Amino acid sequence: MIEFKSRLRAPKPDPNDRPSLVVWALRLWMISGALLVALGVLTIIEESASVGLEFGPLAIGVLIVLVGVAYFLLGSKTYRGELQWRSSLSALTCVIVALLLPLTIGFQSPGMAIVLAVAVVGLAGSVLAYRPASDAWFNCKLNAPVSPEEVPAPTAGERKSSDDADGGE
């Protein structure tokens, strides 16, 4: 007989216990997303006015806008405590920074350097989302009781130093 496992969603963390690092991560993602959208729209307007309707520069502007919108959407889902979106947004920020770095160096474009700096702001938000306090909140282990099995046993050196602190034997 075929047995189907029920797909239960992982428990979501309590929004009331959200650490300030998660709040700052969201702020950095939203700032980066808003600036990317603004830079993308500015690129589209500038290129369409000065060059005309050339596909290359317009496509770059549209891609920058889409990345900014993705930061907004994924950041809002991550802020609600959905663990899989944190990984997706962090991977997106890493890929964007990794792609923009050689493009900025290769083209030596001040505009691309500004876009890279804005993407690095989003990368800083991803770093904050993986700090220990944030990670504990996302994994619902912020205020979890610690069972005796989870506490590591002290090593021989640690036992000796704690005996010395107590005044010896």
PDB file of C-alpha atoms in Angstrom:
ATOM      1  CA  MET A   1       0.000   0.000   0.000  1.00  0.00           C
ATOM      2  CA  ILE A   2       1.242   3.465  -0.813  1.00  0.00           C
ATOM      3  CA  GLU A   3       1.610   5.701   2.169  1.00  0.00           C
ATOM      4  CA  PHE A   4       1.503   9.468   1.852  1.00  0.00           C
ATOM      5  CA  LYS A   5       3.281  11.635   4.343  1.00  0.00           C
ATOM      6  CA  SER A   6       1.509  14.804   5.265  1.00  0.00           C
ATOM      7  CA  ARG A   7       3.466  17.910   4.461  1.00  0.00           C
ATOM      8  CA  LEU A   8       3.223  20.029   7.514  1.00  0.00           C
ATOM      9  CA  ARG A   9       4.656  23.474   7.406  1.00  0.00           C
ATOM     10  CA  ALA A  10       7.503  24.251   9.701  1.00  0.00           C
ATOM     11  CA  PRO A  11       6.498  26.252  12.761  1.00  0.00           C
ATOM     12  CA  LYS A  12       6.805  29.991  12.310  1.00  0.00           C
ATOM     13  CA  PRO A  13       8.656  32.057  14.873  1.00  0.00           C
ATOM     14  CA  ASP A  14       6.780  34.402  17.167  1.00  0.00           C
ATOM     15  CA  PRO A  15       6.756  37.948  15.722  1.00  0.00           C
ATOM     16  CA  ASN A  16       6.757  39.391  19.243  1.00  0.00           C
ATOM     17  CA  ASP A  17      10.180  37.832  19.918  1.00  0.00           C
ATOM     18  CA  ARG A  18      11.731  39.112  16.678  1.00  0.00           C
ATOM     19  CA  PRO A  19      15.329  40.249  17.386  1.00  0.00           C
ATOM     20  CA  SER A  20      16.454  43.690  16.304  1.00  0.00           C
ATOM     21  CA  LEU A  21      18.909  42.090  13.869  1.00  0.00           C
ATOM     22  CA  VAL A  22      15.987  40.732  11.851  1.00  0.00           C
ATOM     23  CA  VAL A  23      14.372  44.178  11.828  1.00  0.00           C
ATOM     24  CA  TRP A  24      17.624  45.748  10.627  1.00  0.00           C
ATOM     25  CA  ALA A  25      18.044  43.046   7.995  1.00  0.00           C
ATOM     26  CA  LEU A  26      14.600  43.907   6.640  1.00  0.00           C
ATOM     27  CA  ARG A  27      15.415  47.611   6.680  1.00  0.00           C
ATOM     28  CA  LEU A  28      18.617  47.054   4.725  1.00  0.00           C
ATOM     29  CA  TRP A  29      16.837  44.811   2.205  1.00  0.00           C
ATOM     30  CA  MET A  30      14.068  47.377   1.738  1.00  0.00           C
ATOM     31  CA  ILE A  31      16.508  50.277   1.398  1.00  0.00           C
ATOM     32  CA  SER A  32      18.490  48.300  -1.138  1.00  0.00           C
ATOM     33  CA  GLY A  33      15.344  47.277  -3.021  1.00  0.00           C
ATOM     34  CA  ALA A  34      13.991  50.820  -3.130  1.00  0.00           C
ATOM     35  CA  LEU A  35      17.306  52.218  -4.337  1.00  0.00           C
ATOM     36  CA  LEU A  36      17.618  49.496  -6.965  1.00  0.00           C
ATOM     37  CA  VAL A  37      14.124  50.271  -8.273  1.00  0.00           C
ATOM     38  CA  ALA A  38      14.930  53.989  -8.327  1.00  0.00           C
ATOM     39  CA  LEU A  39      18.268  53.433 -10.086  1.00  0.00           C
ATOM     40  CA  GLY A  40      16.628  51.104 -12.602  1.00  0.00           C
ATOM     41  CA  VAL A  41      13.873  53.589 -13.410  1.00  0.00           C
ATOM     42  CA  LEU A  42      16.459  56.375 -13.652  1.00  0.00           C
ATOM     43  CA  THR A  43      18.532  54.236 -16.039  1.00  0.00           C
ATOM     44  CA  ILE A  44      15.490  53.512 -18.206  1.00  0.00           C
ATOM     45  CA  ILE A  45      14.528  57.189 -18.370  1.00  0.00           C
ATOM     46  CA  GLU A  46      18.068  58.393 -19.032  1.00  0.00           C
ATOM     47  CA  GLU A  47      18.843  55.813 -21.711  1.00  0.00           C
ATOM     48  CA  SER A  48      15.527  56.238 -23.522  1.00  0.00           C
ATOM     49  CA  ALA A  49      15.927  60.029 -23.564  1.00  0.00           C
ATOM     50  CA  SER A  50      19.591  60.200 -24.608  1.00  0.00           C
ATOM     51  CA  VAL A  51      20.165  57.124 -26.781  1.00  0.00           C
ATOM     52  CA  GLY A  52      16.665  56.306 -27.916  1.00  0.00           C
ATOM     53  CA  LEU A  53      15.071  52.915 -27.615  1.00  0.00           C
ATOM     54  CA  GLU A  54      18.216  50.791 -27.697  1.00  0.00           C
ATOM     55  CA  PHE A  55      17.627  47.349 -26.226  1.00  0.00           C
ATOM     56  CA  GLY A  56      20.851  46.835 -24.189  1.00  0.00           C
ATOM     57  CA  PRO A  57      20.725  49.768 -21.785  1.00  0.00           C
ATOM     58  CA  LEU A  58      16.950  49.478 -21.382  1.00  0.00           C
ATOM     59  CA  ALA A  59      17.260  45.770 -20.561  1.00  0.00           C
ATOM     60  CA  ILE A  60      19.833  46.531 -17.872  1.00  0.00           C
ATOM     61  CA  GLY A  61      17.479  49.111 -16.335  1.00  0.00           C
ATOM     62  CA  VAL A  62      14.576  46.654 -16.378  1.00  0.00           C
ATOM     63  CA  LEU A  63      16.735  43.949 -14.753  1.00  0.00           C
ATOM     64  CA  ILE A  64      17.781  46.350 -12.001  1.00  0.00           C
ATOM     65  CA  VAL A  65      14.110  47.185 -11.337  1.00  0.00           C
ATOM     66  CA  LEU A  66      13.199  43.483 -11.236  1.00  0.00           C
ATOM     67  CA  VAL A  67      15.972  42.734  -8.737  1.00  0.00           C
ATOM     68  CA  GLY A  68      14.755  45.601  -6.536  1.00  0.00           C
ATOM     69  CA  VAL A  69      11.187  44.281  -6.647  1.00  0.00           C
ATOM     70  CA  ALA A  70      12.476  40.791  -5.801  1.00  0.00           C
ATOM     71  CA  TYR A  71      14.250  42.243  -2.741  1.00  0.00           C
ATOM     72  CA  PHE A  72      10.925  43.735  -1.627  1.00  0.00           C
ATOM     73  CA  LEU A  73       8.901  40.564  -2.134  1.00  0.00           C
ATOM     74  CA  LEU A  74      11.407  38.142  -0.650  1.00  0.00           C
ATOM     75  CA  GLY A  75      12.249  40.519   2.206  1.00  0.00           C
ATOM     76  CA  SER A  76       8.623  40.814   3.257  1.00  0.00           C
ATOM     77  CA  LYS A  77       8.192  37.031   3.275  1.00  0.00           C
ATOM     78  CA  THR A  78      11.421  36.598   5.201  1.00  0.00           C
ATOM     79  CA  TYR A  79      10.374  39.179   7.784  1.00  0.00           C
ATOM     80  CA  ARG A  80       7.297  37.077   8.545  1.00  0.00           C
ATOM     81  CA  GLY A  81       9.632  34.257   9.559  1.00  0.00           C
ATOM     82  CA  GLU A  82       9.490  31.977   6.532  1.00  0.00           C
ATOM     83  CA  LEU A  83      12.852  30.253   6.600  1.00  0.00           C
ATOM     84  CA  GLN A  84      13.111  29.191   2.959  1.00  0.00           C
ATOM     85  CA  TRP A  85      12.749  32.768   1.702  1.00  0.00           C
ATOM     86  CA  ARG A  86      15.665  33.913   3.856  1.00  0.00           C
ATOM     87  CA  SER A  87      17.903  31.494   1.993  1.00  0.00           C
ATOM     88  CA  SER A  88      16.509  32.554  -1.369  1.00  0.00           C
ATOM     89  CA  LEU A  89      17.016  36.233  -0.660  1.00  0.00           C
ATOM     90  CA  SER A  90      20.531  35.677   0.666  1.00  0.00           C
ATOM     91  CA  ALA A  91      21.434  33.653  -2.407  1.00  0.00           C
ATOM     92  CA  LEU A  92      19.978  36.363  -4.649  1.00  0.00           C
ATOM     93  CA  THR A  93      21.988  39.101  -2.938  1.00  0.00           C
ATOM     94  CA  CYS A  94      25.197  37.059  -3.194  1.00  0.00           C
ATOM     95  CA  VAL A  95      24.627  36.335  -6.890  1.00  0.00           C
ATOM     96  CA  ILE A  96      23.803  39.959  -7.697  1.00  0.00           C
ATOM     97  CA  VAL A  97      26.922  41.246  -5.925  1.00  0.00           C
ATOM     98  CA  ALA A  98      29.064  38.543  -7.554  1.00  0.00           C
ATOM     99  CA  LEU A  99      27.728  39.451 -11.008  1.00  0.00           C
ATOM    100  CA  LEU A 100      27.969  43.205 -10.539  1.00  0.00           C
ATOM    101  CA  LEU A 101      31.549  43.187  -9.279  1.00  0.00           C
ATOM    102  CA  PRO A 102      33.223  42.028 -12.522  1.00  0.00           C
ATOM    103  CA  LEU A 103      30.781  44.097 -14.603  1.00  0.00           C
ATOM    104  CA  THR A 104      31.658  47.215 -12.631  1.00  0.00           C
ATOM    105  CA  ILE A 105      35.376  46.562 -12.923  1.00  0.00           C
ATOM    106  CA  GLY A 106      35.162  45.534 -16.575  1.00  0.00           C
ATOM    107  CA  PHE A 107      33.060  48.431 -17.824  1.00  0.00           C
ATOM    108  CA  GLN A 108      34.487  50.930 -15.313  1.00  0.00           C
ATOM    109  CA  SER A 109      31.071  52.496 -15.121  1.00  0.00           C
ATOM    110  CA  PRO A 110      30.233  54.856 -12.246  1.00  0.00           C
ATOM    111  CA  GLY A 111      26.563  53.926 -12.629  1.00  0.00           C
ATOM    112  CA  MET A 112      27.316  50.234 -12.180  1.00  0.00           C
ATOM    113  CA  ALA A 113      29.485  51.082  -9.164  1.00  0.00           C
ATOM    114  CA  ILE A 114      26.497  52.795  -7.547  1.00  0.00           C
ATOM    115  CA  VAL A 115      24.305  49.770  -8.285  1.00  0.00           C
ATOM    116  CA  LEU A 116      27.006  47.516  -6.785  1.00  0.00           C
ATOM    117  CA  ALA A 117      27.166  49.656  -3.631  1.00  0.00           C
ATOM    118  CA  VAL A 118      23.374  49.454  -3.276  1.00  0.00           C
ATOM    119  CA  ALA A 119      23.487  45.667  -3.768  1.00  0.00           C
ATOM    120  CA  VAL A 120      26.138  45.417  -1.043  1.00  0.00           C
ATOM    121  CA  VAL A 121      23.669  47.117   1.328  1.00  0.00           C
ATOM    122  CA  GLY A 122      21.274  44.223   0.619  1.00  0.00           C
ATOM    123  CA  LEU A 123      24.116  41.772   1.199  1.00  0.00           C
ATOM    124  CA  ALA A 124      24.680  43.343   4.624  1.00  0.00           C
ATOM    125  CA  GLY A 125      21.020  42.629   5.390  1.00  0.00           C
ATOM    126  CA  SER A 126      21.572  38.993   4.453  1.00  0.00           C
ATOM    127  CA  VAL A 127      24.555  38.800   6.785  1.00  0.00           C
ATOM    128  CA  LEU A 128      22.441  40.172   9.645  1.00  0.00           C
ATOM    129  CA  ALA A 129      19.752  37.575   8.924  1.00  0.00           C
ATOM    130  CA  TYR A 130      22.261  34.792   9.554  1.00  0.00           C
ATOM    131  CA  ARG A 131      23.714  36.105  12.812  1.00  0.00           C
ATOM    132  CA  PRO A 132      23.198  33.686  15.760  1.00  0.00           C
ATOM    133  CA  ALA A 133      20.278  35.602  17.332  1.00  0.00           C
ATOM    134  CA  SER A 134      18.500  35.917  13.991  1.00  0.00           C
ATOM    135  CA  ASP A 135      19.170  32.308  13.103  1.00  0.00           C
ATOM    136  CA  ALA A 136      17.780  31.137  16.443  1.00  0.00           C
ATOM    137  CA  TRP A 137      14.616  33.176  15.846  1.00  0.00           C
ATOM    138  CA  PHE A 138      14.121  31.824  12.322  1.00  0.00           C
ATOM    139  CA  ASN A 139      14.578  28.256  13.575  1.00  0.00           C
ATOM    140  CA  CYS A 140      12.148  28.812  16.496  1.00  0.00           C
ATOM    141  CA  LYS A 141      14.892  28.147  19.042  1.00  0.00           C
ATOM    142  CA  LEU A 142      15.125  31.616  20.554  1.00  0.00           C
ATOM    143  CA  ASN A 143      13.611  30.744  23.942  1.00  0.00           C
ATOM    144  CA  ALA A 144      13.612  26.977  23.629  1.00  0.00           C
ATOM    145  CA  PRO A 145      14.401  25.070  26.813  1.00  0.00           C
ATOM    146  CA  VAL A 146      17.676  23.205  26.680  1.00  0.00           C
ATOM    147  CA  SER A 147      17.452  19.550  27.593  1.00  0.00           C
ATOM    148  CA  PRO A 148      20.363  17.908  29.461  1.00  0.00           C
ATOM    149  CA  GLU A 149      21.113  15.746  26.398  1.00  0.00           C
ATOM    150  CA  GLU A 150      21.833  18.851  24.313  1.00  0.00           C
ATOM    151  CA  VAL A 151      24.364  20.297  26.762  1.00  0.00           C
ATOM    152  CA  PRO A 152      27.866  19.084  25.846  1.00  0.00           C
ATOM    153  CA  ALA A 153      29.794  17.315  28.578  1.00  0.00           C
ATOM    154  CA  PRO A 154      32.808  19.288  29.825  1.00  0.00           C
ATOM    155  CA  THR A 155      36.192  18.067  28.687  1.00  0.00           C
ATOM    156  CA  ALA A 156      38.928  17.049  31.095  1.00  0.00           C
ATOM    157  CA  GLY A 157      40.603  20.472  30.886  1.00  0.00           C
ATOM    158  CA  GLU A 158      37.328  22.248  31.651  1.00  0.00           C
ATOM    159  CA  ARG A 159      36.681  20.021  34.673  1.00  0.00           C
ATOM    160  CA  LYS A 160      40.131  20.758  36.079  1.00  0.00           C
ATOM    161  CA  SER A 161      39.746  24.514  35.669  1.00  0.00           C
ATOM    162  CA  SER A 162      36.300  24.481  37.324  1.00  0.00           C
ATOM    163  CA  ASP A 163      37.694  22.446  40.237  1.00  0.00           C
ATOM    164  CA  ASP A 164      40.488  24.997  40.641  1.00  0.00           C
ATOM    165  CA  ALA A 165      37.938  27.818  40.667  1.00  0.00           C
ATOM    166  CA  ASP A 166      36.001  26.107  43.459  1.00  0.00           C
ATOM    167  CA  GLY A 167      39.042  25.947  45.659  1.00  0.00           C
ATOM    168  CA  GLY A 168      40.329  22.515  44.663  1.00  0.00           C
ATOM    169  CA  GLU A 169      39.571  19.173  46.187  1.00  0.00           C
TER     170      GLU A 169
END
